[in-house]
């Protein structure tokens, strides 16, 4: 059998082309030079569809042979990867191998984010001449990183329309093994809960139908051996570089073979592909680890940091910021912002970020509260400065903040419009809504039709006028509701799947334009916290506000789960006030500081209301964070207490690339009378090296630190944080 083999440093991926041109998935796993077509079996099996050209031979069926890109119409009744309908409404294709080639460099995807770097591309073209259809499977091979990416281009080479009802980005089958699927579910204020589910003989499917990748399931999942743990076992990851509706699924078929796939959601997808045009399915970033979940995560950390994120701040420390949202909500004036900035400057904070409420009639101080919020029912779409509230043009404030030695950042929510806005009055058709149907509102707002260039340009022009008017070096780009009515007045139809796909491309177009105009701009992504925490957004926004829940203890869980697929360098994490505004919990400022430091560090509270002791602690935190930044952001990250466990404490550590330094972080999450001693272990050290603990002066061998750990002092308090540095001697 002809084979196509992709090697990375430690992994091999092999695809077979059988004698009739069917593309078979032969292998993905530890690196090997072997011919894996030997793993194929040809059993006589009844009860399956056999391709016509096999005649009376019943030893091959797409229904039980491992497929590389399963097609509806081939007789494969499992979850297929692609389903195409012709202009007459008939679904079913017969995709066979046409050609393949290797190209130096990494493919790009028109309109969609794609990882980049030192890679090779393999393109495999499948065709169905009857439909004039070509499907190009693209693989990006990152050798040193142990990463393989996939995406798909579907080409209509004929003149008749085709309709795409399903186009997965990646799909493959395992002929043997029993697996768990690890995924991360959640809700607003409570993102990223670890769940590990056995993949039995039914499809397990996670995804989003909200137009954004969503709080409810993160678009990243791991398929692993049933006994895989942090340091052992086979694990496969799929991380979707896409910020809209998606699906990731796994199932065992009737022969206990497992299929794993990811791509945009096929629900209500009916994508018109006219003759001569192409459709692009987004990228999936895949990795394989034979050394457990920890290694798999570190593969993703390095890759997202180096090959997905971009821009001036990709590898440099981001400014330590104070954001006024939890400090003031809408209740601020220009003077109040300056008071917070002045305090921030004294403490060593480096940037002030002005959140929601600075524009149009948004959050006007004399409007009636709605659900406790003043004026969040208005203003979105009107991106001009509310000079009355701010006490003058934004440049006045920015100049003063800059004069204090701080950079200035600004919040926007460019995809949204309130009915109570000048924009909506002028262009009601710019909102996605179904004629004659009262729209579903989310936070009193509607979603703008980002499938239309004039809408994107209109918002872009407004926002760039503000950014041009002052020294704005940072944007927090928010998105606070999901899409319900996917009716575009310009397209004149509701095709939920097509509109929501084109909408996401519109958002990427907006971000591309923004970065083209301001290449040094640092953009923080946000979608009510973590509703768009995905590798697609990370291409544009190298940091994302991980959750609107800023409680240090709940953040332990959220940030631990995020670490399975994403590096610390993308985590937006702030110290907020106590009692915490989301759950009322009281934690010490040391604990809040330590947890927030495992991310892009900042503060989100009214600094003018703090005691001198708290201010002194903040000053010290800032000094410490700056000193530790390199190991925190660039070090290898280890979960000492994995996700999903009922934990008495949560611990994680970072190790410098040369293994000469380690930073152990540990927070207690429970208290007891006459408690047991907690030993804080480190991972990833050199077992034969001696390390001195900077805080206690004690010396431990790497072996002991990894095997037993260091005893933590007993403290009579809740939620105590310990941070220990270890230096090789
Ligand atoms: C939701 C974000 O997650 C918050 O941080 C804040 O920016 C608000 N939106 C403002 O409306």
XYZ file of C-alpha atoms and ligand atoms in Angstrom:
740
model
C 0.000 0.000 0.000
C 1.331 3.450 -0.843
C 1.927 5.436 2.322
C 2.356 9.041 3.339
C 4.360 9.390 6.537
C 4.712 12.499 8.667
C 7.435 12.460 11.282
C 8.020 14.814 14.158
C 10.847 14.398 16.623
C 8.923 11.935 18.803
C 5.802 11.067 16.837
C 4.778 9.496 13.561
C 1.549 9.917 11.623
C 0.909 7.569 8.741
C -1.752 7.543 6.062
C -2.309 4.758 3.564
C -3.671 4.953 0.025
C -5.237 1.644 -0.823
C -5.446 0.086 -4.266
C -8.821 1.701 -4.960
C -7.752 5.155 -3.805
C -9.325 5.159 -0.344
C -7.377 7.136 2.207
C -6.807 5.128 5.365
C -5.572 6.287 8.732
C -2.781 3.868 9.549
C -1.137 5.274 12.630
C -0.549 8.170 15.017
C 1.724 7.527 17.970
C 5.324 7.139 19.116
C 7.921 7.715 16.427
C 8.656 4.706 14.253
C 10.064 4.110 10.784
C 7.869 1.050 10.243
C 5.281 0.310 7.597
C 2.016 0.480 9.471
C -0.130 -0.940 6.702
C 0.682 -4.232 8.458
C -1.803 -3.157 11.108
C -4.660 -3.323 8.613
C -6.864 -6.389 8.743
C -9.030 -7.682 5.940
C -11.775 -9.767 7.459
C -14.797 -11.036 5.670
C -17.621 -9.089 7.288
C -21.307 -9.036 6.488
C -23.705 -6.211 7.091
C -21.668 -3.407 5.576
C -21.697 -1.391 2.406
C -18.809 -2.259 0.099
C -17.661 0.167 -2.586
C -18.934 -0.949 -6.003
C -15.485 -1.544 -7.419
C -14.774 -4.189 -4.786
C -17.261 -6.457 -6.523
C -18.004 -9.513 -4.382
C -15.115 -8.806 -2.008
C -16.482 -8.096 1.448
C -13.177 -7.605 3.227
C -13.130 -3.854 2.692
C -15.737 -1.340 3.739
C -15.423 2.313 4.669
C -17.671 1.318 7.575
C -14.966 -0.666 9.356
C -11.625 0.242 7.850
C -9.850 3.171 9.554
C -10.598 6.317 7.616
C -8.466 9.417 7.334
C -11.341 11.615 6.191
C -14.613 9.772 6.173
C -17.133 10.878 3.578
C -20.930 10.645 3.636
C -21.955 8.401 0.767
C -19.027 6.039 1.100
C -20.915 3.514 3.195
C -19.346 4.701 6.450
C -22.165 5.014 8.957
C -20.045 6.381 11.761
C -19.698 10.117 12.332
C -18.350 11.118 8.950
C -16.016 14.052 8.293
C -17.606 15.556 5.196
C -21.075 15.685 3.721
C -21.729 17.439 0.402
C -25.059 18.006 -1.339
C -25.440 18.863 -5.000
C -27.711 21.531 -6.521
C -30.527 18.949 -6.844
C -30.393 18.326 -3.110
C -28.734 14.924 -3.326
C -26.120 14.219 -0.655
C -23.303 11.732 -1.084
C -19.850 11.794 -2.594
C -17.204 9.277 -3.535
C -13.890 10.832 -2.579
C -10.764 9.066 -3.758
C -7.097 9.902 -3.716
C -5.908 12.076 -6.586
C -2.451 13.327 -5.611
C -0.277 14.535 -2.810
C 2.736 16.755 -2.391
C 5.100 18.077 0.240
C 5.859 21.776 0.327
C 8.433 23.623 2.417
C 6.889 26.026 4.887
C 3.570 26.102 6.635
C 0.259 26.591 4.777
C -1.849 29.633 5.571
C -5.646 29.731 5.438
C -7.411 32.618 3.686
C -9.467 34.566 6.229
C -8.670 32.268 9.131
C -5.898 32.175 11.710
C -3.211 29.528 11.272
C -0.118 28.662 13.232
C 3.192 29.591 11.667
C 6.879 28.755 11.923
C 9.477 26.318 10.733
C 7.300 23.572 9.273
C 6.565 21.481 6.220
C 3.173 21.149 4.594
C 1.714 17.976 3.184
C -1.308 18.367 0.927
C -3.409 15.378 -0.051
C -6.024 15.947 -2.720
C -9.120 13.772 -2.888
C -11.597 14.083 -5.714
C -15.067 13.162 -6.826
C -15.167 13.824 -10.611
C -18.952 13.407 -10.732
C -19.390 16.469 -8.498
C -16.321 18.332 -9.787
C -15.334 18.304 -6.149
C -11.835 18.374 -4.729
C -11.032 18.130 -1.057
C -7.515 19.092 -0.058
C -6.375 17.799 3.321
C -3.524 19.952 4.593
C -1.076 18.919 7.266
C 1.443 21.230 8.899
C 4.341 19.268 10.348
C 6.291 20.992 13.126
C 9.156 18.606 13.702
C 10.816 19.961 16.821
C 7.503 20.842 18.464
C 5.846 17.419 18.031
C 2.863 19.179 16.557
C 0.840 18.294 13.479
C -1.826 20.714 12.327
C -4.654 19.966 9.964
C -7.122 21.968 7.928
C -9.223 21.314 4.854
C -9.987 23.159 1.642
C -13.076 22.139 -0.310
C -13.066 23.223 -3.962
C -16.002 23.309 -6.307
C -14.290 23.007 -9.685
C -17.545 22.811 -11.640
C -20.183 25.381 -12.534
C -23.118 24.019 -10.521
C -23.604 25.012 -6.917
C -22.644 22.606 -4.157
C -23.760 22.745 -0.542
C -21.565 21.760 2.365
C -23.411 20.240 5.289
C -20.396 19.050 7.210
C -16.657 19.709 6.891
C -14.569 18.535 9.820
C -11.048 19.868 10.107
C -9.534 16.672 11.439
C -10.750 13.144 11.897
C -9.016 9.838 12.345
C -9.598 6.331 13.630
C -7.765 4.063 16.039
C -8.023 0.368 15.275
C -7.475 -0.617 18.883
C -7.452 0.796 22.419
C -9.864 2.035 25.045
C -9.881 5.771 25.644
C -11.122 8.567 27.861
C -12.057 11.976 26.557
C -10.915 14.877 28.734
C -12.780 18.104 28.117
C -13.590 21.319 29.927
C -17.168 22.408 30.530
C -18.478 25.447 32.346
C -20.621 28.536 32.454
C -20.184 32.269 32.926
C -18.167 32.885 36.119
C -17.314 29.181 36.207
C -15.408 28.192 33.100
C -13.121 25.246 32.493
C -14.257 22.393 34.689
C -12.253 19.255 34.072
C -14.290 16.232 33.018
C -12.931 12.843 32.046
C -15.365 10.523 30.313
C -14.976 6.989 29.019
C -15.494 6.836 25.281
C -17.864 3.936 24.903
C -19.988 2.802 22.003
C -21.871 6.039 21.711
C -20.666 9.356 20.380
C -19.516 11.839 22.985
C -19.838 15.269 21.571
C -18.917 18.659 22.959
C -19.254 21.939 21.149
C -20.992 25.246 20.771
C -24.024 26.488 18.884
C -23.757 30.013 20.332
C -21.720 31.684 17.607
C -18.714 31.860 19.934
C -16.613 28.984 21.174
C -18.365 29.506 24.497
C -18.138 29.206 28.263
C -19.938 25.875 28.103
C -17.191 23.801 26.467
C -13.687 24.865 25.563
C -12.756 23.925 21.961
C -9.915 21.724 23.125
C -10.033 18.083 24.131
C -7.720 15.190 24.885
C -8.230 11.557 23.995
C -6.078 9.415 26.251
C -5.482 5.885 27.443
C -7.842 4.957 30.236
C -4.938 4.766 32.689
C -3.024 7.791 31.386
C -1.975 10.270 34.049
C 0.194 13.344 34.301
C 3.435 11.464 33.624
C 2.494 8.326 31.774
C 0.193 7.021 29.076
C -0.707 7.895 25.511
C -2.600 11.146 24.958
C -3.800 12.917 21.817
C -4.895 16.542 21.819
C -7.048 18.482 19.404
C -7.196 22.246 19.801
C -9.410 24.068 17.382
C -8.095 27.390 16.078
C -11.565 28.756 15.688
C -13.819 31.046 17.699
C -17.326 30.059 16.617
C -19.675 27.073 16.536
C -17.780 23.837 16.663
C -17.935 20.202 17.548
C -15.366 17.788 18.973
C -16.449 14.194 19.204
C -15.244 10.713 19.969
C -16.980 7.371 19.580
C -16.277 3.676 19.541
C -17.743 1.844 16.595
C -19.203 -1.659 16.510
C -15.702 -3.164 16.304
C -14.539 -1.050 19.251
C -12.425 1.161 17.032
C -12.334 4.796 18.143
C -12.909 7.825 15.960
C -11.780 11.262 17.143
C -12.670 14.409 15.216
C -12.975 18.174 15.452
C -14.253 20.962 13.272
C -16.917 23.601 12.822
C -20.378 22.565 13.861
C -22.395 20.831 11.173
C -25.653 21.630 12.910
C -27.739 23.826 10.597
C -24.785 24.157 8.219
C -25.832 24.508 4.604
C -22.947 26.367 3.076
C -23.436 27.414 -0.517
C -20.260 26.753 -2.493
C -20.732 28.174 -5.999
C -18.684 26.856 -8.929
C -15.087 28.038 -8.905
C -15.043 28.773 -5.182
C -13.348 27.240 -2.166
C -14.383 26.734 1.428
C -11.809 26.625 4.205
C -12.271 24.634 7.388
C -10.264 26.006 10.322
C -7.050 24.579 11.682
C -6.817 21.934 14.366
C -3.588 21.744 16.353
C -2.785 18.150 17.272
C -0.109 16.669 19.424
C 0.675 13.232 20.762
C 2.419 12.454 24.032
C 3.477 9.010 25.166
C 4.469 10.527 28.513
C 1.101 11.560 29.803
C -0.939 14.698 30.055
C 1.805 16.902 31.466
C 3.986 16.498 28.389
C 1.008 16.979 26.086
C 0.230 20.265 27.849
C 3.803 21.454 27.613
C 3.784 20.733 23.858
C 0.752 23.018 23.579
C 2.266 25.661 25.862
C 5.372 26.022 23.739
C 3.466 25.889 20.487
C 0.823 28.460 21.370
C 3.464 30.774 22.812
C 5.833 30.481 19.837
C 3.728 29.510 16.849
C 0.249 30.912 17.466
C 0.579 34.153 19.450
C 2.171 37.086 17.654
C 3.143 40.700 18.020
C 5.395 42.940 20.011
C 4.354 41.350 23.291
C 4.600 37.729 22.218
C 7.788 37.173 24.183
C 8.069 40.275 26.294
C 6.554 40.975 29.644
C 3.200 42.666 29.302
C 2.559 45.794 31.368
C 1.194 45.102 34.856
C -2.165 46.778 34.730
C -5.019 48.085 36.795
C -8.454 47.784 35.230
C -11.308 49.908 36.578
C -14.172 47.445 35.943
C -14.465 45.836 39.371
C -13.267 49.124 40.897
C -16.038 51.347 39.585
C -18.214 49.469 37.089
C -19.988 52.290 35.201
C -19.831 54.628 38.155
C -16.793 56.769 37.342
C -15.749 60.197 36.227
C -12.522 61.269 34.576
C -11.248 62.440 37.947
C -11.925 59.078 39.573
C -9.925 57.353 36.829
C -7.035 59.704 37.454
C -7.158 59.015 41.201
C -6.867 55.286 40.563
C -4.062 55.870 38.071
C -2.149 58.066 40.505
C -2.315 55.368 43.160
C -1.320 52.758 40.588
C 1.754 54.749 39.621
C 2.851 54.901 43.264
C 2.581 51.129 43.573
C 4.614 50.354 40.456
C 1.689 49.388 38.212
C 2.478 50.078 34.567
C -0.815 50.572 32.757
C -4.306 51.849 33.418
C -7.126 50.161 31.484
C -10.403 52.008 31.100
C -13.179 49.431 30.863
C -16.806 49.702 29.737
C -18.790 52.958 30.006
C -16.641 55.676 28.390
C -18.582 56.131 25.154
C -21.942 57.252 23.780
C -24.650 57.334 26.444
C -23.357 54.085 27.966
C -23.483 53.842 31.742
C -24.548 57.461 32.097
C -24.549 58.293 35.768
C -28.080 59.632 35.874
C -29.786 56.691 34.141
C -32.050 54.226 35.915
C -30.311 51.070 37.135
C -31.198 47.893 35.215
C -30.579 44.779 37.329
C -28.316 46.833 39.539
C -26.299 48.165 36.609
C -26.603 51.730 35.521
C -27.018 52.061 31.828
C -25.779 48.792 30.358
C -28.821 48.884 28.075
C -27.435 51.639 25.846
C -24.555 53.059 23.919
C -22.985 50.035 22.240
C -22.301 50.987 18.645
C -21.595 54.638 19.440
C -17.821 54.681 19.731
C -17.348 58.339 20.521
C -16.112 59.564 23.881
C -18.676 60.689 26.457
C -16.815 63.914 27.181
C -19.323 65.057 29.747
C -18.737 61.963 31.886
C -14.996 61.883 31.232
C -14.560 65.621 31.768
C -13.118 66.261 28.314
C -11.587 64.425 25.360
C -9.902 61.117 26.037
C -6.539 62.583 25.076
C -6.666 64.752 28.241
C -6.931 61.710 30.456
C -4.422 59.665 28.481
C -1.867 62.470 28.611
C -2.260 62.755 32.368
C -2.037 59.002 32.853
C 1.055 58.864 30.618
C 2.579 61.719 32.581
C 2.244 59.563 35.697
C 4.398 56.982 33.910
C 1.546 54.623 32.990
C 0.457 53.320 29.625
C -3.220 53.573 28.736
C -5.573 50.829 27.578
C -9.184 50.990 26.419
C -12.126 48.560 26.420
C -14.257 48.028 23.308
C -17.038 45.663 22.323
C -17.091 46.224 18.576
C -19.433 43.390 17.588
C -22.409 44.732 19.522
C -25.138 47.325 19.286
C -27.873 48.497 21.658
C -31.244 49.486 20.247
C -30.738 52.595 22.357
C -27.868 53.959 20.266
C -27.384 56.351 17.395
C -25.901 53.541 15.311
C -28.985 51.361 15.629
C -31.276 54.257 14.813
C -29.300 54.919 11.625
C -28.733 51.264 10.625
C -31.222 48.860 12.225
C -30.404 46.366 9.452
C -26.802 46.153 10.682
C -27.973 43.952 13.551
C -28.514 40.228 13.059
C -32.262 39.778 13.540
C -35.067 37.960 11.822
C -37.656 40.215 10.113
C -40.944 40.108 12.005
C -39.498 38.234 14.997
C -38.739 40.021 18.238
C -35.048 39.359 18.804
C -33.611 37.515 21.756
C -31.612 40.059 23.730
C -28.492 39.263 25.690
C -27.427 41.910 28.205
C -29.919 44.151 26.373
C -27.847 44.058 23.216
C -27.918 42.774 19.654
C -25.087 41.329 17.584
C -23.851 43.278 14.584
C -23.725 41.597 11.219
C -20.005 40.987 10.868
C -20.593 39.071 7.645
C -20.842 42.521 6.006
C -17.803 44.617 5.169
C -19.639 47.929 5.535
C -20.529 47.017 9.121
C -16.956 46.046 9.989
C -15.626 49.190 8.290
C -18.200 51.442 9.959
C -17.245 50.242 13.443
C -13.558 50.194 12.577
C -13.657 53.831 11.441
C -15.353 54.941 14.647
C -12.949 53.064 16.900
C -9.792 54.070 15.052
C -10.811 57.733 15.363
C -10.698 57.320 19.140
C -7.475 55.289 19.122
C -5.837 57.831 16.808
C -6.834 60.684 19.083
C -4.690 59.591 22.028
C -1.750 57.393 22.977
C -3.722 54.176 23.410
C -1.384 51.189 23.570
C -3.731 48.390 24.603
C -7.242 47.324 23.719
C -9.447 44.960 25.686
C -11.829 43.523 23.100
C -14.955 42.120 24.688
C -17.987 40.193 23.354
C -20.840 39.769 25.788
C -23.586 37.731 24.217
C -24.078 34.772 21.927
C -25.692 34.766 18.524
C -29.288 33.652 18.291
C -30.814 35.202 15.161
C -28.388 34.499 12.336
C -30.310 36.446 9.720
C -28.250 38.815 7.633
C -30.308 41.542 5.969
C -27.679 41.751 3.219
C -27.684 38.030 2.459
C -31.471 38.043 2.705
C -31.630 34.620 4.257
C -31.103 32.788 7.477
C -28.619 30.025 7.102
C -27.445 29.623 10.643
C -24.320 27.595 9.919
C -23.172 29.727 7.004
C -23.858 33.088 8.686
C -22.166 32.100 11.932
C -19.090 30.880 10.003
C -18.899 34.077 7.955
C -19.452 36.072 11.146
C -16.325 34.566 12.721
C -14.359 35.399 9.567
C -15.661 38.964 9.925
C -14.357 39.168 13.493
C -10.954 37.933 12.325
C -11.051 40.506 9.519
C -11.705 43.270 12.063
C -8.788 42.085 14.191
C -6.527 41.834 11.128
C -7.366 45.417 10.199
C -6.712 46.626 13.723
C -3.320 44.920 13.904
C -2.360 46.073 10.412
C -3.018 49.664 11.449
C -1.452 49.372 14.919
C 1.166 46.604 14.723
C 2.418 47.224 18.271
C -1.016 47.267 19.848
C -1.526 44.692 22.594
C -5.049 43.309 22.410
C -6.560 41.375 25.280
C -9.364 39.065 24.222
C -12.450 38.737 26.379
C -15.929 37.369 25.993
C -17.726 37.771 29.316
C -14.520 36.289 30.610
C -13.707 32.993 28.919
C -16.402 32.525 26.261
C -13.847 32.879 23.483
C -10.806 31.297 25.058
C -9.480 29.523 22.003
C -6.350 29.223 19.884
C -8.076 31.161 17.089
C -8.367 34.281 19.219
C -4.865 33.748 20.605
C -3.479 34.383 17.118
C -4.713 37.975 17.460
C -4.902 38.467 21.211
C -1.886 36.958 22.994
C -3.745 37.224 26.277
C -7.366 36.533 27.160
C -9.363 37.437 30.244
C -9.847 33.875 31.398
C -12.960 34.376 33.489
C -15.133 37.098 34.981
C -14.660 35.169 38.189
C -11.680 36.792 39.887
C -11.907 34.853 43.171
C -8.450 33.399 43.809
C -9.783 30.021 44.928
C -12.115 29.479 41.993
C -9.319 30.696 39.731
C -7.160 27.793 40.959
C -9.503 25.435 39.207
C -10.029 27.591 36.122
C -6.327 28.237 35.615
C -5.364 24.628 36.289
C -7.842 23.438 33.661
C -6.695 26.103 31.205
C -3.157 24.770 31.610
C -4.093 21.502 29.900
C -4.185 23.235 26.526
C -2.942 26.789 26.932
C 0.200 28.448 28.306
C 0.358 30.766 31.316
C 1.296 33.560 28.890
C -2.277 33.803 27.572
C -4.022 33.757 30.951
C -5.426 37.149 31.986
C -5.448 37.186 35.789
C -6.092 40.020 38.251
C -6.132 40.666 41.977
C -9.604 41.894 42.910
C -11.291 43.155 46.061
C -12.654 41.119 48.962
C -15.290 40.044 49.683
C -14.998 38.834 46.113
C -17.690 40.325 43.854
C -18.607 37.005 42.272
C -18.880 34.697 45.264
C -18.350 36.763 48.416
C -15.240 34.842 49.500
C -12.557 36.532 51.533
C -8.958 35.656 50.797
C -5.736 37.286 51.826
C -4.064 39.678 49.385
C -0.983 37.413 49.377
C -3.086 34.527 48.101
C -4.834 36.683 45.516
C -1.481 38.019 44.343
C 0.154 34.635 44.045
C -2.685 33.123 42.041
C -2.887 36.124 39.703
C 0.858 35.973 39.077
C 0.452 32.719 37.151
C -0.816 34.757 34.255
C -0.761 38.240 32.836
C -0.669 39.981 36.139
C -2.887 42.893 37.034
C -5.225 44.469 39.553
C -8.911 45.124 39.290
C -10.022 46.958 42.404
C -10.196 50.502 43.718
C -6.597 51.096 44.742
C -7.575 54.294 46.533
C -9.526 52.281 49.107
C -6.706 50.002 50.260
C -4.909 50.096 53.594
C -1.225 51.008 53.734
C -0.402 47.373 54.567
C -2.204 46.175 51.428
C -0.459 48.789 49.321
C 2.929 47.713 50.668
C 2.091 44.125 49.812
C 1.090 45.117 46.287
C 4.384 46.949 45.819
C 6.227 43.815 46.905
C 4.106 41.608 44.633
C 4.989 43.742 41.642
C 8.693 43.518 42.376
C 8.388 39.748 42.809
C 6.372 39.236 39.659
C 8.878 41.167 37.575
C 11.728 39.088 38.997
C 9.878 35.805 38.402
C 8.282 36.690 35.073
C 10.709 34.720 32.953
C 10.255 31.426 34.765
C 6.489 31.962 35.060
C 5.945 32.653 31.392
C 8.743 30.767 29.693
C 9.401 27.985 32.157
C 8.009 24.479 31.783
C 4.716 24.210 33.633
C 3.852 21.193 35.795
C 0.555 20.414 37.476
C 1.426 18.989 40.878
C -2.242 18.458 41.683
C -4.031 17.525 38.450
C -7.492 18.717 37.523
C -10.634 16.847 38.461
C -9.386 15.686 41.841
C -10.899 16.572 45.161
C -7.970 18.565 46.451
C -6.982 19.745 49.931
C -4.556 22.063 48.231
C -3.705 23.041 44.692
C -0.086 23.168 43.590
C 1.800 23.784 40.393
C 5.392 24.546 39.567
C 7.454 26.056 36.831
C 10.966 24.961 35.907
C 13.475 27.008 33.918
C 14.579 25.501 30.610
C 18.019 24.649 32.062
C 16.350 23.036 35.128
C 18.426 25.178 37.415
C 15.478 27.012 38.919
C 12.011 26.075 39.985
C 9.084 27.988 41.394
C 6.569 26.059 43.478
C 3.103 27.554 44.041
C 0.761 25.986 46.567
C -2.572 27.194 47.950
C -4.526 25.397 50.659
C -8.205 24.950 49.878
C -9.362 23.330 53.090
C -8.590 23.645 56.793
C -8.699 21.112 59.619
C -8.155 20.970 63.351
C -4.894 19.154 64.069
C -4.099 19.044 60.346
C -1.785 16.741 58.447
C 1.443 18.223 57.167
C 1.306 19.203 53.523
C 4.364 18.296 51.471
C 4.702 20.440 48.378
C 6.272 18.445 45.559
C 7.928 19.820 42.470
C 8.088 18.129 39.110
C 10.452 18.316 36.175
C 13.649 18.810 38.192
C 16.970 17.108 37.691
C 16.944 14.286 40.230
C 20.688 14.401 40.894
C 20.941 18.151 41.379
C 20.804 19.781 44.801
C 18.462 22.722 45.078
C 18.437 25.371 47.798
C 15.093 26.813 48.794
C 15.435 30.590 48.652
C 12.800 31.158 51.326
C 14.026 28.667 53.957
C 17.670 28.164 53.012
C 17.196 24.389 53.183
C 18.786 22.124 50.598
C 16.971 19.236 48.906
C 17.917 16.927 46.114
C 15.811 17.055 42.965
C 14.874 13.436 43.651
C 13.474 14.271 47.095
C 11.617 17.338 45.861
C 9.981 15.258 43.168
C 9.400 12.183 45.310
C 8.338 13.651 48.662
C 8.409 17.440 48.509
C 8.998 20.069 51.157
C 6.922 20.325 54.312
C 4.776 23.443 54.381
C 4.513 25.384 57.636
C 1.255 24.914 59.525
C -0.780 28.087 59.371
C -3.977 28.671 61.285
C -5.924 30.274 58.448
C -7.916 29.573 55.330
C -6.600 29.704 51.769
C -2.937 30.165 52.553
C -0.519 30.590 49.642
C 3.085 29.421 49.613
C 5.553 30.327 46.914
C 8.978 28.675 47.113
C 11.931 29.231 44.802
C 14.518 26.501 44.340
C 17.961 27.259 42.918
C 20.424 24.604 41.792
C 23.659 24.668 43.787
C -17.446 41.529 30.549
C -15.990 41.432 30.847
O -15.605 40.117 31.024
C -15.667 42.287 32.066
O -14.335 42.154 32.415
C -16.018 43.719 31.747
O -15.173 44.183 30.733
C -17.468 43.823 31.331
N -17.793 42.890 30.277
C -17.793 45.208 30.870
O -19.040 45.306 30.342
